[in-house]
Amino acid sequence: MKSLRTYLSVAAMAAAIGLAGCSVAGTSPTGITGTSNTGSSSPVSSSSAGTTTAVSLDTLAQDTHFDGDDLTWDAASEVAVTLADGASAVASGPLSGVSVDGDTVTFSAAGTYRLSGSLTDGRIVVAAGEEDTIRIILDGATLANSTGSPFMVESADEAIIYLADGTNNSISDAATYADQGTDAPNAALYSKADLTIAGPGTLAVDGNYNDGISSKDGLVLAGGTVTVDAADDGIVGKDYAVLLDGAYQVTAADDGFKSDNEEDEGRGWVLLNGGTLTVTAGDDGVKAFNTLTIAAGDTTVKESEEGLEAQHIVVSGGTANITSNDDGVNASGGSSTASSSTGAGGGSMEAGDYTVDISGGLLTINAQGDGLDSNGNATISGGTVVVNGPTNDGNGALDVNGELAVSGGTVAAAGSAGMAVTPGASSTQSGLQVTLGSSVPAGTVIQIADPSGTVVAAFVTTKAAASLVFSSAAITAGTEYTVYTGGTATVSAGLGEGSLDGATKVDIITAGEYTAEQGPGGGGGFRR
């Protein structure tokens, strides 16, 4: 076990540990070198706004169970196991470490095992020593069980599931488990040990009873094309859940992708550092008890109650597109220490130990509740943040209980006007607060022009909006800008270039002069 600092602010992780693909037997995956797995530091220590610190592969190996050796092995050492109802057998390789009892196949010793065939009502059990690493290659394997989980890791140091190239594999559990005790398995793919999934093949997981994939220790996803459909949570890593590569599509009745250790200090963190994650969730899309970091890759939350939720949320790279029925990004929960704080607008609020820190990447939010919400402070020092927030005045596109500090990047937050929050007094980059007077419909072009008539920003609304908060390096404090609606615009993620032909003048606004808002944080009438 590795101990982690409580606040995990992973930045520029992509530059250090990006994976271009998984290995085949006997070779190293791109960008990965073998390293030892000892140490106790977090992936990246906390950093000031705008500062990014790339981490080494050695650091990744120290702070998770994963290293490059996990995906390299000698093909000659593989033990081939053919699965068949009532007739599973060890086809080749040493017999030690594998036992067959009816339709239960048990692996009890370290090694690499290649599984093919199917069990319509069987079980794979890993029951190895605490120092053993077991690598199981799924090579066209179909596993199902009528009374419980068909794949259980009861004990091992680490279990690695490798999806063979060009193969389709599936794991499906029962809708009702015979054993529903406290420590009983509760997922179609269940592990009590550190779990890694990798390889270029495909895997379909049906969690008919509860969760789809669940590790009661650490979880690293380093490859594969994987679909998960779960009656409760989709993919869960207790101590941490890390996505390095692969394409993961999750449909879950409850949370989509999460880490949920609430007991051990510094645990319960999520890192998205590559690959593709697509989530449709009945509750939270991506959730961490401690810190949720998006450093690289493409993350899409297509449906959720709250899109991203954690005590600390860090976006330093990658692309994240979030849709939610409630808050889009929500820094809350966790183990907070609330303290009386005065927001930038002068309102007294309880600002706890919650943070949103955005230093890179592209984050787009479509939220019915608050768009970007922190129950503490929020900083934006780089990247692009686009919020299509609520249409009702009880929520805001930006909602920060403490200070919203903007020192870089581009921010465009549209929504209702009743709870509009603006950059705080510590912001070093200026911006504009646009109040449209009345709500404009979806598809409206909102343009901002400097005194020479040059359009410095064009924004197209995704839904009805009555206000827009905009900040970028193109805005100079104290300068008057003219706001228009209409005209034409060419945009990506709602932002781009515009033309004022046919546009209607709305207002002239002085950059940095924000009106006192009605919600927590922001505002205040100062100039930056």
Coordinates of C-alpha atoms in Angstrom, one line a residue, residues 70-469:
D70 CA 2.7 -5.2 -15.7
L71 CA 2.3 -5.3 -19.5
T72 CA 5.4 -7.3 -20.4
W73 CA 5.9 -11.1 -20.1
D74 CA 7.4 -14.1 -21.7
A75 CA 4.8 -15.7 -24.0
A76 CA 6.5 -19.1 -23.5
S77 CA 5.5 -19.0 -19.8
E78 CA 1.8 -18.7 -20.5
V79 CA -0.6 -21.3 -19.2
A80 CA -3.4 -21.9 -21.6
V81 CA -6.8 -22.7 -20.1
T82 CA -9.8 -23.7 -22.3
L83 CA -13.2 -22.9 -20.7
A84 CA -16.2 -25.1 -21.4
D85 CA -19.3 -26.0 -19.4
G86 CA -18.4 -29.1 -17.4
A87 CA -15.1 -29.6 -19.3
S88 CA -12.7 -26.8 -18.6
A89 CA -9.1 -27.9 -18.9
V90 CA -5.5 -26.7 -18.8
A91 CA -4.5 -27.2 -22.5
S92 CA -0.8 -26.4 -22.1
G93 CA 1.8 -25.1 -19.7
P94 CA 2.6 -26.1 -16.1
L95 CA -0.3 -27.5 -14.2
S96 CA 0.7 -25.8 -10.9
G97 CA -1.4 -22.8 -10.0
V98 CA -4.6 -23.9 -11.8
S99 CA -7.3 -26.1 -10.5
V100 CA -10.7 -27.0 -12.0
D101 CA -13.6 -28.0 -9.9
G102 CA -16.7 -28.4 -12.0
D103 CA -17.3 -25.0 -13.6
T104 CA -15.0 -23.1 -11.1
V105 CA -11.5 -22.4 -12.3
T106 CA -9.1 -21.2 -9.5
F107 CA -5.7 -19.6 -9.9
S108 CA -3.6 -19.9 -6.8
A109 CA -0.1 -19.0 -7.9
A110 CA 1.7 -16.1 -9.7
G111 CA 1.9 -16.4 -13.4
T112 CA 0.4 -15.6 -16.8
Y113 CA -2.8 -17.5 -17.8
R114 CA -4.5 -17.3 -21.2
L115 CA -8.3 -18.0 -21.1
S116 CA -10.5 -18.9 -24.1
G117 CA -13.9 -20.4 -24.5
S118 CA -17.0 -19.9 -22.3
L119 CA -18.7 -20.7 -19.1
T120 CA -22.5 -20.2 -19.1
D121 CA -22.7 -20.7 -15.3
G122 CA -19.2 -20.7 -14.0
R123 CA -16.7 -18.7 -12.1
I124 CA -13.1 -17.6 -12.3
V125 CA -11.5 -17.3 -8.9
V126 CA -8.1 -15.8 -8.1
A127 CA -6.9 -17.0 -4.7
A128 CA -3.2 -16.3 -4.7
G129 CA -0.6 -15.2 -2.2
E130 CA -0.3 -11.6 -1.0
E131 CA 3.0 -11.2 -2.9
D132 CA 1.7 -12.8 -6.1
T133 CA 0.9 -11.0 -9.4
I134 CA -1.5 -12.9 -11.6
R135 CA -1.9 -11.9 -15.2
I136 CA -5.0 -13.3 -16.9
I137 CA -5.3 -12.9 -20.7
L138 CA -8.8 -13.0 -22.0
D139 CA -8.6 -14.4 -25.5
G140 CA -12.2 -14.7 -26.6
A141 CA -13.6 -15.6 -23.2
T142 CA -17.3 -15.5 -22.2
L143 CA -18.1 -15.7 -18.5
A144 CA -21.5 -15.8 -16.9
N145 CA -22.9 -16.9 -13.5
S146 CA -26.5 -17.4 -12.4
T147 CA -26.0 -17.0 -8.6
G148 CA -23.2 -14.4 -8.2
S149 CA -20.1 -12.9 -9.8
P150 CA -18.4 -14.9 -12.5
F151 CA -14.9 -13.3 -11.9
M152 CA -13.6 -12.8 -8.4
V153 CA -10.1 -11.9 -7.2
E154 CA -10.2 -13.0 -3.6
S155 CA -6.4 -12.5 -2.9
A156 CA -3.3 -11.4 -4.7
D157 CA -0.8 -8.6 -4.7
E158 CA -2.1 -7.5 -8.1
A159 CA -4.5 -9.0 -10.7
I160 CA -4.0 -7.9 -14.3
I161 CA -6.6 -8.6 -16.9
Y162 CA -5.2 -8.3 -20.4
L163 CA -7.6 -8.2 -23.4
A164 CA -6.0 -10.0 -26.3
D165 CA -5.7 -8.2 -29.6
G166 CA -8.6 -8.8 -32.0
T167 CA -10.8 -10.6 -29.4
N168 CA -14.2 -10.0 -27.9
N169 CA -14.8 -10.9 -24.3
S170 CA -17.7 -10.6 -21.9
I171 CA -18.5 -10.9 -18.2
S172 CA -22.1 -11.1 -17.0
D173 CA -23.3 -11.7 -13.4
A174 CA -26.6 -12.7 -11.8
A175 CA -29.4 -10.3 -11.1
T176 CA -29.6 -11.7 -7.6
Y177 CA -26.6 -13.0 -5.6
A178 CA -27.0 -16.1 -3.3
D179 CA -24.3 -14.6 -1.0
Q180 CA -25.2 -11.0 0.0
G181 CA -23.0 -10.8 3.1
T182 CA -21.0 -7.7 4.0
D183 CA -17.7 -8.9 2.5
A184 CA -19.3 -10.8 -0.4
P185 CA -18.6 -9.8 -4.0
N186 CA -21.0 -7.2 -5.5
A187 CA -19.8 -6.7 -9.0
A188 CA -19.6 -8.7 -12.3
L189 CA -15.8 -8.2 -12.2
Y190 CA -14.8 -8.0 -8.6
S191 CA -11.4 -7.7 -6.9
K192 CA -10.2 -7.4 -3.3
A193 CA -6.7 -6.7 -4.7
D194 CA -5.2 -4.1 -6.9
L195 CA -6.6 -4.5 -10.4
T196 CA -5.3 -3.5 -13.8
I197 CA -7.2 -3.8 -17.1
A198 CA -5.2 -3.4 -20.3
G199 CA -4.8 -4.7 -23.8
P200 CA -6.1 -3.8 -27.3
G201 CA -9.1 -6.2 -27.2
T202 CA -12.7 -5.6 -26.2
L203 CA -14.7 -6.4 -23.1
A204 CA -18.4 -6.1 -22.3
V205 CA -19.3 -6.1 -18.6
D206 CA -22.9 -6.5 -17.5
G207 CA -23.4 -5.8 -13.8
N208 CA -26.9 -7.0 -13.4
Y209 CA -26.9 -7.2 -9.6
N210 CA -24.9 -4.1 -8.5
D211 CA -21.6 -2.7 -9.8
G212 CA -20.0 -3.5 -13.1
I213 CA -16.3 -3.4 -12.3
S214 CA -15.2 -2.9 -8.6
S215 CA -11.8 -3.1 -6.9
K216 CA -11.7 -2.9 -3.2
D217 CA -8.1 -1.6 -3.5
G218 CA -6.6 0.4 -6.4
L219 CA -7.8 0.3 -10.0
V220 CA -5.8 1.3 -13.1
L221 CA -7.3 1.2 -16.6
A222 CA -4.4 1.1 -19.1
G223 CA -6.2 0.0 -22.3
G224 CA -9.0 -1.9 -23.9
T225 CA -12.3 -1.1 -25.5
V226 CA -14.7 -1.7 -22.6
T227 CA -18.4 -1.2 -22.2
V228 CA -20.0 -1.4 -18.8
D229 CA -23.7 -1.6 -18.0
A230 CA -24.5 -1.6 -14.3
A231 CA -27.5 -1.7 -12.0
D232 CA -25.7 0.5 -9.5
D233 CA -22.2 2.0 -10.0
G234 CA -20.3 1.4 -13.2
I235 CA -16.6 1.4 -12.4
V236 CA -15.2 1.7 -8.9
G237 CA -11.7 1.8 -7.5
K238 CA -11.8 2.2 -3.7
D239 CA -8.3 3.7 -3.0
Y240 CA -8.0 5.2 -6.4
A241 CA -9.3 4.9 -10.0
V242 CA -7.0 5.8 -12.8
L243 CA -7.7 5.9 -16.6
L244 CA -4.5 6.0 -18.6
D245 CA -5.6 4.6 -22.0
G246 CA -8.4 2.8 -23.8
A247 CA -12.0 3.6 -24.6
Y248 CA -14.5 3.1 -21.7
Q249 CA -18.2 3.5 -22.1
V250 CA -20.2 3.3 -18.9
T251 CA -24.0 3.2 -18.3
A252 CA -24.9 3.1 -14.7
A253 CA -28.1 3.6 -12.6
D254 CA -26.0 5.3 -9.9
D255 CA -22.5 6.7 -10.2
G256 CA -20.5 6.2 -13.4
F257 CA -16.8 6.2 -12.6
K258 CA -15.5 6.8 -9.0
S259 CA -13.2 6.2 -6.1
D260 CA -15.0 6.0 -2.8
N261 CA -12.5 5.4 0.1
E262 CA -13.8 7.7 2.9
E263 CA -11.7 6.1 5.7
D264 CA -8.0 6.3 4.8
E265 CA -6.4 9.8 4.6
G266 CA -5.4 10.7 1.1
R267 CA -7.3 7.9 -0.5
G268 CA -10.4 8.1 -2.7
W269 CA -8.9 9.9 -5.7
V270 CA -9.6 9.8 -9.4
L271 CA -7.1 10.6 -12.3
L272 CA -8.2 10.8 -15.9
N273 CA -5.0 10.9 -17.8
G274 CA -5.7 9.6 -21.3
G275 CA -8.0 7.5 -23.3
T276 CA -11.7 8.1 -23.7
L277 CA -14.4 7.9 -21.0
T278 CA -18.0 8.2 -21.8
V279 CA -20.5 8.1 -19.0
T280 CA -24.3 8.0 -18.7
A281 CA -25.2 8.0 -15.0
G282 CA -28.3 8.1 -12.9
D283 CA -26.4 10.0 -10.2
D284 CA -22.8 11.4 -10.4
G285 CA -20.9 11.0 -13.6
V286 CA -17.3 11.0 -12.3
K287 CA -16.8 11.2 -8.5
A288 CA -14.0 11.1 -6.0
F289 CA -14.1 11.4 -2.3
N290 CA -10.8 13.3 -2.2
T291 CA -9.4 14.7 -5.5
L292 CA -10.7 14.3 -9.1
T293 CA -8.1 15.3 -11.7
I294 CA -8.5 15.5 -15.5
A295 CA -5.1 15.8 -17.0
A296 CA -5.5 14.4 -20.5
G297 CA -7.8 12.3 -22.7
D298 CA -11.5 12.9 -23.6
T299 CA -14.1 12.7 -20.9
T300 CA -17.8 13.0 -21.8
V301 CA -20.6 12.8 -19.2
K302 CA -23.7 12.5 -21.4
E303 CA -26.2 12.4 -18.6
S304 CA -26.0 12.8 -14.8
E305 CA -27.4 14.5 -11.7
E306 CA -24.0 16.1 -11.0
G307 CA -21.3 15.7 -13.6
L308 CA -18.0 15.9 -11.8
E309 CA -18.0 15.8 -8.0
A310 CA -15.1 15.8 -5.4
Q311 CA -13.7 17.7 -2.5
H312 CA -11.0 19.0 -4.9
I313 CA -11.4 19.2 -8.7
V314 CA -8.4 19.8 -10.9
V315 CA -8.5 20.3 -14.7
S316 CA -5.0 20.7 -16.2
G317 CA -5.5 19.2 -19.7
G318 CA -7.6 17.1 -21.9
T319 CA -11.2 17.7 -23.0
A320 CA -14.2 17.3 -20.7
N321 CA -17.8 17.8 -21.9
I322 CA -20.3 17.6 -19.0
T323 CA -24.1 17.5 -19.0
S324 CA -26.0 17.4 -15.8
N325 CA -29.5 17.8 -14.3
D326 CA -28.0 19.5 -11.3
D327 CA -24.5 20.9 -10.9
G328 CA -22.0 20.4 -13.7
V329 CA -18.8 20.7 -11.7
N330 CA -19.3 20.5 -7.9
A331 CA -16.5 20.8 -5.3
S332 CA -18.2 19.4 -2.3
G333 CA -18.4 16.4 0.0
G334 CA -15.2 14.9 1.2
S335 CA -13.7 15.8 4.6
S336 CA -14.1 19.5 4.8
T337 CA -13.2 22.1 7.4
A338 CA -15.7 24.9 7.0
S339 CA -14.8 28.4 8.0
S340 CA -16.5 31.8 7.8
S341 CA -15.5 33.5 4.6
T342 CA -16.3 36.6 2.7
G343 CA -16.9 36.2 -1.0
A344 CA -15.6 38.6 -3.5
G345 CA -19.0 40.2 -3.7
G346 CA -18.9 41.0 0.1
G347 CA -21.5 38.4 1.1
S348 CA -20.7 36.3 4.2
M349 CA -20.7 32.6 3.3
E350 CA -19.4 29.4 4.7
A351 CA -16.4 28.5 2.5
G352 CA -15.0 25.1 3.3
D353 CA -11.9 23.1 2.3
Y354 CA -13.2 22.7 -1.3
T355 CA -11.5 23.8 -4.5
V356 CA -11.8 23.9 -8.2
D357 CA -8.4 24.5 -10.0
I358 CA -8.4 24.9 -13.8
S359 CA -5.0 25.4 -15.5
G360 CA -5.5 23.9 -18.9
G361 CA -7.6 21.8 -21.2
L362 CA -11.1 22.4 -22.5
L363 CA -14.1 22.1 -20.1
T364 CA -17.6 22.6 -21.4
I365 CA -20.6 22.4 -19.1
N366 CA -24.3 22.2 -19.8
A367 CA -26.0 22.3 -16.4
Q368 CA -29.6 22.7 -15.2
G369 CA -28.3 23.6 -11.7
D370 CA -25.1 25.5 -11.0
G371 CA -22.6 25.2 -13.8
L372 CA -19.2 25.4 -12.0
D373 CA -19.8 25.2 -8.3
S374 CA -17.2 25.3 -5.5
N375 CA -18.2 25.3 -1.8
G376 CA -14.8 26.9 -1.2
N377 CA -12.5 28.7 -3.6
A378 CA -12.0 28.4 -7.4
T379 CA -9.0 29.4 -9.6
I380 CA -8.8 29.6 -13.3
S381 CA -5.3 30.2 -14.7
G382 CA -5.4 28.6 -18.1
G383 CA -7.4 26.5 -20.5
T384 CA -10.9 27.2 -21.7
V385 CA -14.1 27.0 -19.6
V386 CA -17.5 27.3 -21.3
V387 CA -20.6 27.1 -19.2
N388 CA -24.2 26.9 -20.4
G389 CA -25.8 27.2 -17.0
P390 CA -29.2 27.3 -15.5
T391 CA -32.2 29.1 -16.9
N392 CA -33.8 29.6 -13.4
D393 CA -32.6 32.4 -11.1
G394 CA -32.1 30.0 -8.2
N395 CA -28.8 28.8 -9.6
G396 CA -25.9 30.3 -11.4
A397 CA -23.5 29.5 -14.2
L398 CA -20.7 30.2 -11.7
D399 CA -21.3 29.6 -8.0
V400 CA -18.3 30.1 -5.6
N401 CA -18.7 30.3 -1.9
G402 CA -15.2 31.7 -1.4
E403 CA -13.0 33.5 -3.9
L404 CA -13.1 33.1 -7.7
A405 CA -9.6 34.0 -8.9
V406 CA -9.0 34.3 -12.6
S407 CA -5.5 34.8 -13.8
G408 CA -5.5 33.3 -17.3
G409 CA -7.3 31.2 -19.8
T410 CA -10.7 31.9 -21.3
V411 CA -14.0 31.8 -19.4
A412 CA -17.5 32.2 -20.9
A413 CA -20.3 31.4 -18.4
A414 CA -23.8 32.0 -19.6
G415 CA -27.0 31.5 -17.7
S416 CA -29.7 33.1 -15.6
A417 CA -29.0 36.6 -14.1
G418 CA -30.3 36.1 -10.6
M419 CA -27.2 34.3 -9.2
A420 CA -24.5 35.6 -11.5
V421 CA -21.0 35.3 -9.9
T422 CA -18.0 37.2 -11.3
P423 CA -14.2 37.1 -10.9
G424 CA -13.0 38.1 -7.4
A425 CA -10.7 40.8 -6.2
S426 CA -7.5 38.6 -6.4
S427 CA -8.1 38.1 -10.2
T428 CA -5.3 39.4 -12.3
Q429 CA -7.1 38.9 -15.6
S430 CA -10.0 41.3 -16.4
G431 CA -13.4 40.4 -17.7
L432 CA -16.9 41.6 -18.5
Q433 CA -20.3 41.0 -16.9
V434 CA -23.0 41.2 -19.5
T435 CA -26.6 41.4 -18.4
L436 CA -28.9 41.1 -21.3
G437 CA -32.0 42.6 -19.7
S438 CA -34.2 39.7 -20.9
S439 CA -33.4 36.1 -21.7
V440 CA -32.2 35.3 -25.2
P441 CA -33.1 32.0 -26.8
A442 CA -30.7 29.1 -27.6
G443 CA -28.6 29.7 -30.6
T444 CA -28.2 33.4 -30.0
V445 CA -24.9 34.9 -31.0
I446 CA -23.4 37.2 -28.4
Q447 CA -20.5 39.3 -29.5
I448 CA -18.0 41.6 -27.8
A449 CA -16.2 44.3 -29.7
D450 CA -13.4 46.6 -28.6
P451 CA -13.4 50.4 -29.2
S452 CA -12.1 49.9 -32.8
G453 CA -15.0 47.6 -33.6
T454 CA -13.0 44.5 -33.7
V455 CA -14.8 41.4 -32.4
V456 CA -12.7 40.0 -29.5
A457 CA -15.2 37.3 -28.6
A458 CA -18.2 35.5 -30.1
F459 CA -20.3 33.2 -28.1
V460 CA -23.3 31.1 -29.2
T461 CA -25.8 30.1 -26.5
T462 CA -26.8 26.4 -26.1
K463 CA -30.0 27.3 -24.3
A464 CA -31.8 30.4 -23.0
A465 CA -29.5 32.9 -21.2
A466 CA -29.9 36.2 -19.5
S467 CA -26.3 36.9 -18.6
L468 CA -22.7 36.2 -19.7
V469 CA -19.5 36.5 -17.7

